[in-house]
Coordinates of C-alpha atoms and ligand atoms in Angstrom, one line a residue:
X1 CA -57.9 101.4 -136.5
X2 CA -55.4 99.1 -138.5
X3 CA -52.7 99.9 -140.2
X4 CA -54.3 99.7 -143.8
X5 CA -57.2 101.5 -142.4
X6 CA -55.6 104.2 -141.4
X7 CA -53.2 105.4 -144.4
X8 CA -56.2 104.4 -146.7
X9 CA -58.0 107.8 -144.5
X10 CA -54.9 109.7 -144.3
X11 CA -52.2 109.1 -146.9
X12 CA -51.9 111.8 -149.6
X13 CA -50.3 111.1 -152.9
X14 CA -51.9 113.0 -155.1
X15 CA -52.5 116.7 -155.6
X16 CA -56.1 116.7 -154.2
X17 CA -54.9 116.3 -151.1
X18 CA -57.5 119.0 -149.1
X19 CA -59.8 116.8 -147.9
X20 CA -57.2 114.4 -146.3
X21 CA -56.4 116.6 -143.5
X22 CA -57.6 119.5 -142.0
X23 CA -55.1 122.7 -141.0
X24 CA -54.8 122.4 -137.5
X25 CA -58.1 123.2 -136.3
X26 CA -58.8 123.3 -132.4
X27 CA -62.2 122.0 -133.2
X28 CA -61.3 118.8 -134.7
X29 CA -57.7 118.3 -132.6
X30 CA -59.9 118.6 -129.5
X31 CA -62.7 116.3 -131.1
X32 CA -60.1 113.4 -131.5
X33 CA -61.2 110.0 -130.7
X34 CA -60.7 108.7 -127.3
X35 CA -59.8 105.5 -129.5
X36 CA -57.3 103.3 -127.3
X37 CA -54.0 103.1 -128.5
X38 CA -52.3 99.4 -129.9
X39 CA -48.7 99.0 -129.0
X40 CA -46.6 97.3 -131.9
X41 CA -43.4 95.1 -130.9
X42 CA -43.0 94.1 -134.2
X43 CA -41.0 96.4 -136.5
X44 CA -39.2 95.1 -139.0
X45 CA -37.8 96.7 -142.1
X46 CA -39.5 94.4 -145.3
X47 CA -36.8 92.8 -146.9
X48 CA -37.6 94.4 -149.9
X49 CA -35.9 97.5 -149.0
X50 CA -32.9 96.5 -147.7
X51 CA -29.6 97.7 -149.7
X52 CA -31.9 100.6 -150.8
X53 CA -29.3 103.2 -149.5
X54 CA -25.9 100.5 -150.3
X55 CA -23.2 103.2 -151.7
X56 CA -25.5 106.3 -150.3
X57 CA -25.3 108.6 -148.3
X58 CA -28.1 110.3 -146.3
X59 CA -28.0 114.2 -144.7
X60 CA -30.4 114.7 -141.7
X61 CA -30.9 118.2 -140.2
X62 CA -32.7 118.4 -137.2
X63 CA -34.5 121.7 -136.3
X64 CA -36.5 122.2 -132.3
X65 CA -36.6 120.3 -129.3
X66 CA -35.9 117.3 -128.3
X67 CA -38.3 115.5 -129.6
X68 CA -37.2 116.3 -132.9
X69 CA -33.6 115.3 -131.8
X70 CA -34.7 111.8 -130.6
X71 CA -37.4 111.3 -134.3
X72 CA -33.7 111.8 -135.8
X73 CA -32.0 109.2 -134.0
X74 CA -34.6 107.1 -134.8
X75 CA -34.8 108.1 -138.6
X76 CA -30.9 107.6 -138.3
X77 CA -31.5 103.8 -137.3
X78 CA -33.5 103.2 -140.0
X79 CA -31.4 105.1 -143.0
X80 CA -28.2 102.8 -141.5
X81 CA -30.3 99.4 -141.6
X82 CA -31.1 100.4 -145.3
X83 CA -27.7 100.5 -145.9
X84 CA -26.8 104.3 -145.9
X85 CA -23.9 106.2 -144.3
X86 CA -24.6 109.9 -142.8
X87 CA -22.5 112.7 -144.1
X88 CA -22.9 116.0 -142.4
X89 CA -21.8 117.7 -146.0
X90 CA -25.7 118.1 -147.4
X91 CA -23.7 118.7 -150.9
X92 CA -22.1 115.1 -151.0
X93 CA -25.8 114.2 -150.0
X94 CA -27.8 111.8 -151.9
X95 CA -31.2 111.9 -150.1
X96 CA -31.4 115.4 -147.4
X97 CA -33.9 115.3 -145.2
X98 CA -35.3 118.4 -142.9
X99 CA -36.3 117.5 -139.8
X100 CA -38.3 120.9 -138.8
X101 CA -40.0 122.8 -135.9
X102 CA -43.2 124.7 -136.2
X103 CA -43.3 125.9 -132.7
X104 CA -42.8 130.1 -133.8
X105 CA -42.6 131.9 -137.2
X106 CA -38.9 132.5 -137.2
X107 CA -38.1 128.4 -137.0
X108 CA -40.2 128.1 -140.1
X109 CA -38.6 131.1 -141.7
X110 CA -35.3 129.1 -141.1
X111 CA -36.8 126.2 -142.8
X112 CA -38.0 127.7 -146.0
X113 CA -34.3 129.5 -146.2
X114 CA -32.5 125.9 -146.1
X115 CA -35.3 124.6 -148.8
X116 CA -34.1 127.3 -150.7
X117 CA -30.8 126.6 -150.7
X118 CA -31.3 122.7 -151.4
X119 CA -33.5 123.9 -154.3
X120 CA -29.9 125.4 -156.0
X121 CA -28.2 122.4 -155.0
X122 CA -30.7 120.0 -156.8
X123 CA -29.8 121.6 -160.1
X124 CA -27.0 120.2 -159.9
X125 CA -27.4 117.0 -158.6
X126 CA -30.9 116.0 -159.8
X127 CA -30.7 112.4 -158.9
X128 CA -30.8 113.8 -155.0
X129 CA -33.9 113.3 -152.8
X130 CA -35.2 115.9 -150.8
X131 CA -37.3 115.5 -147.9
X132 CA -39.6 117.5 -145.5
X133 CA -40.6 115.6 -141.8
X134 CA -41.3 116.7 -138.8
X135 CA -43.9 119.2 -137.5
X136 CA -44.1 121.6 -140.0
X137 CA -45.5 118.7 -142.4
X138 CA -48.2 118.5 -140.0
X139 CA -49.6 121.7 -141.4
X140 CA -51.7 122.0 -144.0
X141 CA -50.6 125.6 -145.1
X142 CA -47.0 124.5 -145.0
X143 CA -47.5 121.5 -147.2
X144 CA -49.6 123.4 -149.7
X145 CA -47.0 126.3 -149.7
X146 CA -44.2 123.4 -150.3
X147 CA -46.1 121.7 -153.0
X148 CA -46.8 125.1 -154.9
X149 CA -43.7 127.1 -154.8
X150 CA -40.9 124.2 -154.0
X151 CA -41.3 121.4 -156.6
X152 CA -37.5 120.5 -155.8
X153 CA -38.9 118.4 -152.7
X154 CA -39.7 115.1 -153.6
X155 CA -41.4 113.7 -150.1
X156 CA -43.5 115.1 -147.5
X157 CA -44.0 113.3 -144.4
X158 CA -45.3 114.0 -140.8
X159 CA -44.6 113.1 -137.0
X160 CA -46.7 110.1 -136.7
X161 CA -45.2 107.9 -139.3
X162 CA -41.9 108.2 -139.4
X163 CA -41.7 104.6 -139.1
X164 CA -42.5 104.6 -142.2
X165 CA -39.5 106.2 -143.8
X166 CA -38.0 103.0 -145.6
X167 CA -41.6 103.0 -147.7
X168 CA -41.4 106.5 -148.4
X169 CA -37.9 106.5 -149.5
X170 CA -38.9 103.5 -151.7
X171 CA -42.1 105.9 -153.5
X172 CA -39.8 108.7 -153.8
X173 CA -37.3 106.6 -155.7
X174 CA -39.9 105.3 -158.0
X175 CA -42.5 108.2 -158.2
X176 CA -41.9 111.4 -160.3
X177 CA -44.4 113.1 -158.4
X178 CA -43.7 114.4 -155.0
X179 CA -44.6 112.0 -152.3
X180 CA -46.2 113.4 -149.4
X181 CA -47.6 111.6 -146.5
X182 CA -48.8 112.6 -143.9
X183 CA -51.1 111.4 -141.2
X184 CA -53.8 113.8 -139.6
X185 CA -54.4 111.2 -136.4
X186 CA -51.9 110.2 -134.4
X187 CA -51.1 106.3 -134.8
X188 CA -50.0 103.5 -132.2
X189 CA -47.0 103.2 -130.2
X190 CA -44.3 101.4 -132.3
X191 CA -41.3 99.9 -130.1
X192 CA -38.3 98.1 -131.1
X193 CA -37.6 101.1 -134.1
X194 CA -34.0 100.7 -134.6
X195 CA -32.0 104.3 -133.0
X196 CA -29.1 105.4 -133.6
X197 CA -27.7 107.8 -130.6
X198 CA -25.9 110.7 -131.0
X199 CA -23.0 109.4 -128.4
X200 CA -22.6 107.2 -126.0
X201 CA -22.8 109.2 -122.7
X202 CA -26.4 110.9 -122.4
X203 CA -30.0 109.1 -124.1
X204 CA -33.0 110.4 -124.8
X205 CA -35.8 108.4 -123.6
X206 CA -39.2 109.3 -124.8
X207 CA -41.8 108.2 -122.3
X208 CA -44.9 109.9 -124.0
X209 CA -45.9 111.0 -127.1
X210 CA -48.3 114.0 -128.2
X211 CA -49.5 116.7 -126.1
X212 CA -53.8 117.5 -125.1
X213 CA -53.2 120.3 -123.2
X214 CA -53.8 122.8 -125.5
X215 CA -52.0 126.1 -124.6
X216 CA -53.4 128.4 -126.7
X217 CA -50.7 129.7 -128.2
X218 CA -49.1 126.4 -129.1
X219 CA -48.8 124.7 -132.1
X220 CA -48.1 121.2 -130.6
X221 CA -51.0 119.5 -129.5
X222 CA -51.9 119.8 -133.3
X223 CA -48.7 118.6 -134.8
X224 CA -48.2 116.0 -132.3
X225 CA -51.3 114.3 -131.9
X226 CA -53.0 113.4 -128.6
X227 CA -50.9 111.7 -125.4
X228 CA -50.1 108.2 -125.7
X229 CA -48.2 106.8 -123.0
X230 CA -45.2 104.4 -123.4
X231 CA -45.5 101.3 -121.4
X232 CA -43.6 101.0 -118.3
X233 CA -42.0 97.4 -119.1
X234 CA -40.9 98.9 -122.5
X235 CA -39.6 102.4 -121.2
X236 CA -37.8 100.2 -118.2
X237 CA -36.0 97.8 -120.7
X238 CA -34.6 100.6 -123.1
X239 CA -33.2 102.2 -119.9
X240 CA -32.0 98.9 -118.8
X241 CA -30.2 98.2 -121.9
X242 CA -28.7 102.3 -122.2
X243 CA -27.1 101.5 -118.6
X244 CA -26.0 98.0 -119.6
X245 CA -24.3 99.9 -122.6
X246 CA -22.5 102.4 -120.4
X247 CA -24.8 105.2 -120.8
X248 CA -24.5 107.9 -117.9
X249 CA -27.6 109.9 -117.9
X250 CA -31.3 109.4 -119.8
X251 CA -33.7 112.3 -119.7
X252 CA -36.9 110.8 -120.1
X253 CA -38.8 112.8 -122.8
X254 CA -42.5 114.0 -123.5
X255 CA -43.8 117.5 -124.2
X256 CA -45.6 117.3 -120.8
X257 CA -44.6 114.0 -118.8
X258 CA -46.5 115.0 -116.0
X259 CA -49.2 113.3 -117.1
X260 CA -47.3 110.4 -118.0
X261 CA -50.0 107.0 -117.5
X262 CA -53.1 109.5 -117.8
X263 CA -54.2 107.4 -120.9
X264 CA -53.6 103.7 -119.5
X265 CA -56.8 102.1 -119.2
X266 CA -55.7 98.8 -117.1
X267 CA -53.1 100.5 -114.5
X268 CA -53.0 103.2 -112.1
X269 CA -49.6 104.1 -113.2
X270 CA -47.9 107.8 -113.1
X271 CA -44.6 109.7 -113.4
X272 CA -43.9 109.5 -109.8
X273 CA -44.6 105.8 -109.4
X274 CA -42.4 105.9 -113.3
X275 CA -39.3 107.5 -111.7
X276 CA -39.3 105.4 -108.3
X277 CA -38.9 102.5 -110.4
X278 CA -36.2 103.6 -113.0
X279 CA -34.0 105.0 -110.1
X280 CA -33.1 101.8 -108.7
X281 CA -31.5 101.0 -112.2
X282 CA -27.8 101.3 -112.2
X283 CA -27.1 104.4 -114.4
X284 CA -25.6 107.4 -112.6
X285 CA -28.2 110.5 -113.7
X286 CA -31.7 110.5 -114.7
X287 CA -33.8 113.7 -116.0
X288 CA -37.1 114.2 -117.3
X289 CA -38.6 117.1 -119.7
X290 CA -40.7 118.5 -119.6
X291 CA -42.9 119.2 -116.8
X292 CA -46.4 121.1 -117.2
X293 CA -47.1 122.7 -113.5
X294 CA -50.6 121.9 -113.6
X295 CA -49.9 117.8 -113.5
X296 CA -47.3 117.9 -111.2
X297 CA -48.3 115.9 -108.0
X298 CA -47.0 115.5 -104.4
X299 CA -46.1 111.9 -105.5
X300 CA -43.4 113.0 -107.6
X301 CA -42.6 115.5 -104.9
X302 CA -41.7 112.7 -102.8
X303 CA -39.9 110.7 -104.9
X304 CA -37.5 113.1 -106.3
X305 CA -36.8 114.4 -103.2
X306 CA -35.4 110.9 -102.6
X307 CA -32.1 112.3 -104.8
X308 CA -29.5 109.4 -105.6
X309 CA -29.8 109.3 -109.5
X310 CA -32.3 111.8 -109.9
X311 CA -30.9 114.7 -110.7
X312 CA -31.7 118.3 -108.4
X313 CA -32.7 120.2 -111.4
X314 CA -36.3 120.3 -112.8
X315 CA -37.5 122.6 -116.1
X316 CA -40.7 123.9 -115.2
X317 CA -42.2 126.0 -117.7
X318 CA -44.1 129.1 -116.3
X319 CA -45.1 131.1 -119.4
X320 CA -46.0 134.1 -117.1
X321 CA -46.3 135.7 -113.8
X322 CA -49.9 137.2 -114.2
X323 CA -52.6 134.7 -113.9
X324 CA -54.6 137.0 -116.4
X325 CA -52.3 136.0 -119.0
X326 CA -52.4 132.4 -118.2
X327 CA -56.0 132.3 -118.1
X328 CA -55.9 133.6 -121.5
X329 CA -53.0 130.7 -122.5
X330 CA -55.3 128.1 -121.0
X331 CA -52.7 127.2 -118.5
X332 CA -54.7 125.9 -115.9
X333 CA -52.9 127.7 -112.9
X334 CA -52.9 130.7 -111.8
X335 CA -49.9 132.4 -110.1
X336 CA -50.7 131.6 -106.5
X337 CA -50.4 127.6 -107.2
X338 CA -47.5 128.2 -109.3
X339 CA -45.8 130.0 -106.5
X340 CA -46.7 127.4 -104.3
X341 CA -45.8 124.2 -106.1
X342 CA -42.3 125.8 -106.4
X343 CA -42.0 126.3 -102.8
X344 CA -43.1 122.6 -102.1
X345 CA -40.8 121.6 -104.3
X346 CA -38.2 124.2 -102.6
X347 CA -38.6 122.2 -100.1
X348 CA -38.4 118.6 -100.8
X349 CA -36.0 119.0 -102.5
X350 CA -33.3 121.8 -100.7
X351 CA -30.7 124.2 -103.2
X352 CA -33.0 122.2 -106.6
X353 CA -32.2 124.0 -109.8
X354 CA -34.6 125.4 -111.9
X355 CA -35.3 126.9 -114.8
X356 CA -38.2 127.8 -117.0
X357 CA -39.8 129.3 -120.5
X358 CA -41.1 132.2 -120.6
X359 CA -43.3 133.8 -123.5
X360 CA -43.6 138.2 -123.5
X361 CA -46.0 139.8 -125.3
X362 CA -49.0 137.5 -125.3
X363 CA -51.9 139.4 -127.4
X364 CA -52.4 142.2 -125.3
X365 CA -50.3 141.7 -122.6
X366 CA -50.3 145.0 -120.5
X367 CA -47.0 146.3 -118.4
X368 CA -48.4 145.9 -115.3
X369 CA -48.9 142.3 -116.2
X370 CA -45.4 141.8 -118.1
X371 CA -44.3 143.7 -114.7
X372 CA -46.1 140.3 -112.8
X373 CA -43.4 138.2 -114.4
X374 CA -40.4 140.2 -113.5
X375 CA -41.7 139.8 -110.5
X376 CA -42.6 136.3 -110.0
X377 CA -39.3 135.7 -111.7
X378 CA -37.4 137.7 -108.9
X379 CA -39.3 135.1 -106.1
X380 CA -38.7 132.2 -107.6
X381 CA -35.3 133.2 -108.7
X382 CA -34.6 130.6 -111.5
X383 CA -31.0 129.4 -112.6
X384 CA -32.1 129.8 -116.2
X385 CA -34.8 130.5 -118.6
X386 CA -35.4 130.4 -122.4
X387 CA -37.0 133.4 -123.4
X388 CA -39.5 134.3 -126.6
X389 CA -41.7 136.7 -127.7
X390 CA -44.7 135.4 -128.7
X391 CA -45.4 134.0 -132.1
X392 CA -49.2 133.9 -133.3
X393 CA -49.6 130.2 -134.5
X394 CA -52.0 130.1 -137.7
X395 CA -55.1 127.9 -135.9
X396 CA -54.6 128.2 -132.2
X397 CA -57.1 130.6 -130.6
X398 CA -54.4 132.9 -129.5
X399 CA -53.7 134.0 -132.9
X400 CA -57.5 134.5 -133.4
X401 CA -57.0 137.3 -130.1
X402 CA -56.8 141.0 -130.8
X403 CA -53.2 141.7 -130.3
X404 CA -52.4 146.2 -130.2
X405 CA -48.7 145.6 -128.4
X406 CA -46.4 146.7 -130.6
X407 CA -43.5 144.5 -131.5
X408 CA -41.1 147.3 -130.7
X409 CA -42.5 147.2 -126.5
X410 CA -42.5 143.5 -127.1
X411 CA -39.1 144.1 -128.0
X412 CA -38.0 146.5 -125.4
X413 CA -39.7 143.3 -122.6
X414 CA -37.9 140.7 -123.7
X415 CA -34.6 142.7 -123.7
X416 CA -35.6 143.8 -120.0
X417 CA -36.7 140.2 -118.9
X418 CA -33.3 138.9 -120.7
X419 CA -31.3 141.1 -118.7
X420 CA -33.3 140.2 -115.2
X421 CA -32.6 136.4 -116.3
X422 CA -28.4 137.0 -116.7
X423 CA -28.5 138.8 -113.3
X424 CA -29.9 136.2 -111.3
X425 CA -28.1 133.6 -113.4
X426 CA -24.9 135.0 -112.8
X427 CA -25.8 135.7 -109.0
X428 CA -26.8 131.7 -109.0
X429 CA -23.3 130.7 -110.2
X430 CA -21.4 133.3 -108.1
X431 CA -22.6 130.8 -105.2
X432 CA -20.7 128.0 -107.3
X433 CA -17.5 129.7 -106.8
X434 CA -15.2 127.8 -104.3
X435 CA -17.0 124.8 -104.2
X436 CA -16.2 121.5 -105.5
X437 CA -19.1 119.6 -108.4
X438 CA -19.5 116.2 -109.4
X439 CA -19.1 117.0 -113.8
X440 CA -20.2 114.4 -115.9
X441 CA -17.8 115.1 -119.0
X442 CA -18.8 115.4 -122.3
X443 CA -16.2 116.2 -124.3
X444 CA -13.7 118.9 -125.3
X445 CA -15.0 122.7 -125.1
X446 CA -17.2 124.3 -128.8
X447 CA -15.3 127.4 -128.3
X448 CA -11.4 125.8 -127.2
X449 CA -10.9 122.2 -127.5
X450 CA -8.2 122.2 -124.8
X451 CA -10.6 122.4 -122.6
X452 CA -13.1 120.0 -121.0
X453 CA -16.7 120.6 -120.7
X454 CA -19.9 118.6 -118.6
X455 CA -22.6 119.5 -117.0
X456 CA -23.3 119.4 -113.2
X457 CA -26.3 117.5 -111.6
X458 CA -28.0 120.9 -111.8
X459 CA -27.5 121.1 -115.5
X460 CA -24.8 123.8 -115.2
X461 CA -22.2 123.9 -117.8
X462 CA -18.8 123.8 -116.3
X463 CA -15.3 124.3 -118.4
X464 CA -12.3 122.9 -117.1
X465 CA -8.7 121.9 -117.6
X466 CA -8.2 117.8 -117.2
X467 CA -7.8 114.7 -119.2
X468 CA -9.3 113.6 -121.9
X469 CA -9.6 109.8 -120.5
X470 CA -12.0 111.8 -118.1
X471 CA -14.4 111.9 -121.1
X472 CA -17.5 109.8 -120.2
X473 CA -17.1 110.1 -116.6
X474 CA -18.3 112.1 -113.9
X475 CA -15.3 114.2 -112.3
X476 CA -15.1 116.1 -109.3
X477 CA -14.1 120.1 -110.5
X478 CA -13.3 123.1 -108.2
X479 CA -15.2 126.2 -109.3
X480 CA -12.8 129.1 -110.2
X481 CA -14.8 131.3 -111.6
X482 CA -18.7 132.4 -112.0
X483 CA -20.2 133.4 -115.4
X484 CA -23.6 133.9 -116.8
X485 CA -23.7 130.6 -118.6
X486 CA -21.0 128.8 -117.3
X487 CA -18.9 128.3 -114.6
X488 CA -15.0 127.4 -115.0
X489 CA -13.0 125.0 -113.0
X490 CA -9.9 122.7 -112.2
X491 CA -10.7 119.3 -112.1
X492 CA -9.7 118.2 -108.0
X493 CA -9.8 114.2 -108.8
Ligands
LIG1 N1 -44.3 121.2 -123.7 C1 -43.4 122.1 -123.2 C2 -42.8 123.1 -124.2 C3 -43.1 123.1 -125.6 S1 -42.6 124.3 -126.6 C4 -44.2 122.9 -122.1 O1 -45.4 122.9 -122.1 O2 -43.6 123.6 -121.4 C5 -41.3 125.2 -125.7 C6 -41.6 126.6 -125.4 O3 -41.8 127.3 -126.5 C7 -42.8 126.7 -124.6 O4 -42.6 126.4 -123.2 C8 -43.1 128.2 -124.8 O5 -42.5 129.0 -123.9 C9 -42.6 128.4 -126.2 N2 -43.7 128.6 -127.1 C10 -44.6 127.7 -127.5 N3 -45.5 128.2 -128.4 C11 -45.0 129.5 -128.6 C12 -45.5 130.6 -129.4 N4 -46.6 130.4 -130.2 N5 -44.8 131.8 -129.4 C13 -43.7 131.9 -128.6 N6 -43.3 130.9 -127.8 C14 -43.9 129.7 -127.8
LIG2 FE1 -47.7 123.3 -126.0 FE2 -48.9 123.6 -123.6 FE3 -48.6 121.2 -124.7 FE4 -46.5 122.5 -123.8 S1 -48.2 121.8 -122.6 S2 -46.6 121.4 -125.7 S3 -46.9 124.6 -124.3 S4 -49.8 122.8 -125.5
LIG3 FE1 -40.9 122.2 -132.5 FE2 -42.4 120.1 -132.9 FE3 -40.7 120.2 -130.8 S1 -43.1 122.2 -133.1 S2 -40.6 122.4 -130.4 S3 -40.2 120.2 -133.0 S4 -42.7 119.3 -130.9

């Protein structure tokens, strides 16, 4: 499909906008075309536009994961070739854009709060622009609930087109109605957008888009669109160029890179083969996020067991410890091969960190099976884990499943499985104490800006006393002390 094609199918401008796109049905996510996807390495910003945002200045607020982060740095590049300049002050703002997360209710509540508060703020600046991106424009409800009951937003627009922003901007300036476009399908692979990075130590490098896996309780495969594969000369340049500019450390992004290359038709190209290739570039500390266990081969075993530049920590999401429950989420493991991948990786790779996400109180999750991931936890003994009680999804099957836990045991779970996680967390970093890590430095503490903080190769955050012209390098620190979520230290060189 062409460009023209496909926003003559999918863009909405008017207010019978229903039979544009669908709310996020499994039925017609699962039935998207297997149509192959075009790279573009021509982006330019039409002349036309530029100066739109001369004397401007644009507010960006970036809600979820990374993802969302790296969309921002993106939509930064593009506001700063217009012409704008960013302000983090959303009252001095003269277009505010909301870069949101649809993944559970409450970061939607959060959403609709800040739309409220922009709605007061528009009364009194009326010229401003107001804008909605990101996943929660990629469902229907949300849109229709924006359209109805928040006529202070004056564009709409989704994850696939962001691209697109200097257009939109341009319709929003000129329309009275409320813009909103959003694509249902996913579209190509766009290089060369212009990005703007938050600092200049650590880079987010998305290798993948989109996500088919279909978890049934997750919302992304539908606000995301299907997997589409970077190219590996494209992905290999952009981390060229980051090291060449002094960058430290990419983490190479996708909502499941593991099966990074599925999609290419022409190559027999993976993650593993990915990772053996970008390690020989010079830049100190590679990452990826995020795994998906099923996908994750001996290959890529082998090849981050070969250490150097890639880092000893991998995030590898186990939703539960009963392989009931993942059954039901449509994981496509079971506990057994879970247990076993970590102990190959245990292996290959000796004293690897890792950590995990964990969901309690999947519809009708029973003790005995919330008592399976306490347990499973325990064996594996993780260094960390993000924790969440589940959040029923308008349009994924799970929220079509009869649900009778209460949300006060659901509760009293995640309380029990937060306390099991600080234990072992703390227990993990007591083993720090005494012993001298390699810090790449960030920058001055949140909490006390005497102090220096970094992360270790094993993505523990470590405090210490030392110089600022340490900033931006990696720095060898004595552990002093242990605590849940970070260790403190004395820098030793
Ligand atoms: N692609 C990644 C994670 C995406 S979302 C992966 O597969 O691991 C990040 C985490 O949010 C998930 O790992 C899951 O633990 C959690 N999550 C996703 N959908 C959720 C829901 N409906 N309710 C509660 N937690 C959810
Ligand atoms: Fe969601 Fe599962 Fe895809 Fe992760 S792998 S983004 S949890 S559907
Ligand atoms: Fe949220 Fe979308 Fe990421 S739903 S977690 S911002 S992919």
């Amino acid at each position: 499909m062409n460009e023209q094609q496909r926003k003559q199918s999918t863009v909405i401008k008017d207010k019978d906008y229903s039979h544009y796109f669908g709310a996020p049905s499994l039925k017609e996510a699962k039935s998207r075309g297997k149509a192959s996807v075009e790279y573009h390495h021509d982006f330019i910003i039409p002349d036309e536009f530029r100066g739109m945002g001369e004397g401007k200045k644009f507010y960006l607020r970036t809600y979820g994961c990374q993802m969302n982060t790296h969309d921002s740095e993106v939509m930064t590049g593009i506001f700063m070739a217009l012409g704008y300049v960013e302000t983090d002050d959303m009252t001095d703002a003269d277009v505010a854009l909301l870069n949101t997360c649809a993944i559970r209710e409450n970061a939607e509540n959060k959403v609709f709060g800040e739309i409220g508060h922009l709605k007061a703020l528009k009364r009194t600046r009326p010229d401003m622009l107001i804008g909605i991106c990101g996943c929660m424009s990629q469902e229907e409800s949300v849109v229709n609930k924006i359209m109805q009951k928040h006529p202070q937003v004056d564009m709409i627009f989704g994850t696939h087109n962001i691209h697109r922003l200097a257009n939109i901007l341009n319709d929003a300036y000129m329309s009275k109605e409320m813009v909103v476009e959003v694509w249902s399908k996913e579209g190509d692979v766009i290089e060369n957008l212009p990005k703007v990075r938050n600092g200049k130590i650590k880079a987010w490098v998305n290798i993948m888009y989109g996500c088919d896996k279909f978890c049934t309780y997750c919302i992304v495969p539908y606000t995301r669109g299907k997997e589409r594969s970077r190219r590996p000369e494209d992905i290999i340049q952009e981390v060229r160029l980051l090291a060449a500019e002094g960058y430290k450390e990419v983490t190479l992004l996708g909502q499941n890179v593991n099966a990074y290359g599925k999609d290419f038709e022409d190559i027999n190209f993976g993650l593993g083969d990915l990772m053996d290739e970008i390690r020989t570039i010079d830049i100190s500390r590679i990452r990826f996020t995020t795994s998906h266990p099923r996908d994750f081969d001996d290959q890529l075993v082998e090849v981050l067991a070969k250490g150097g530049n890639l880092m000893d920590h991998i995030h590898l999401p186990v939703q539960s410890g009963s392989s009931e429950i993942l059954k039901k989420m449509s994981r496509k493991y079971n506990r057994e091969q879970y247990l076993e991948l970590v102990e190959k990786i245990k292996k290959a790779i000796p004293n690897v960190a890792l950590t995990t996400d964990i969901i309690v109180g999947f519809p009708n999750e029973s003790d005995e099976q919330f008592e399976e991931t306490l347990s499973l936890y325990r064996e594996v003994s993780y260094d960390l884990a993000y924790t969440f009680i589940y959040s029923p999804r308008e349009g994924t099957p799970a929220a079509a499943m009869e649900d009778n836990i209460p949300m006060t045991v659901k509760k009293v779970r995640l309380q029990r499985l937060n306390n099991l996680v600080n234990e072992i967390a703390l227990e993990k970093n007591k083993a720090f104490e005494g012993q001298v890590v390699e810090v790449l430095v960030e920058g001055t503490s949140q909490k006390n800006h005497a102090v220096l903080a970094g992360y270790t190769s094993k993505q523990k955050l470590v405090n210490f006393n030392g110089p600022t012209e340490s900033i931006g390098k990696i720095v060898k620190v004595k552990i002093t002390k242990a605590k849940t979520w970070s260790l403190d230290g004395e820098i030793v060189e």
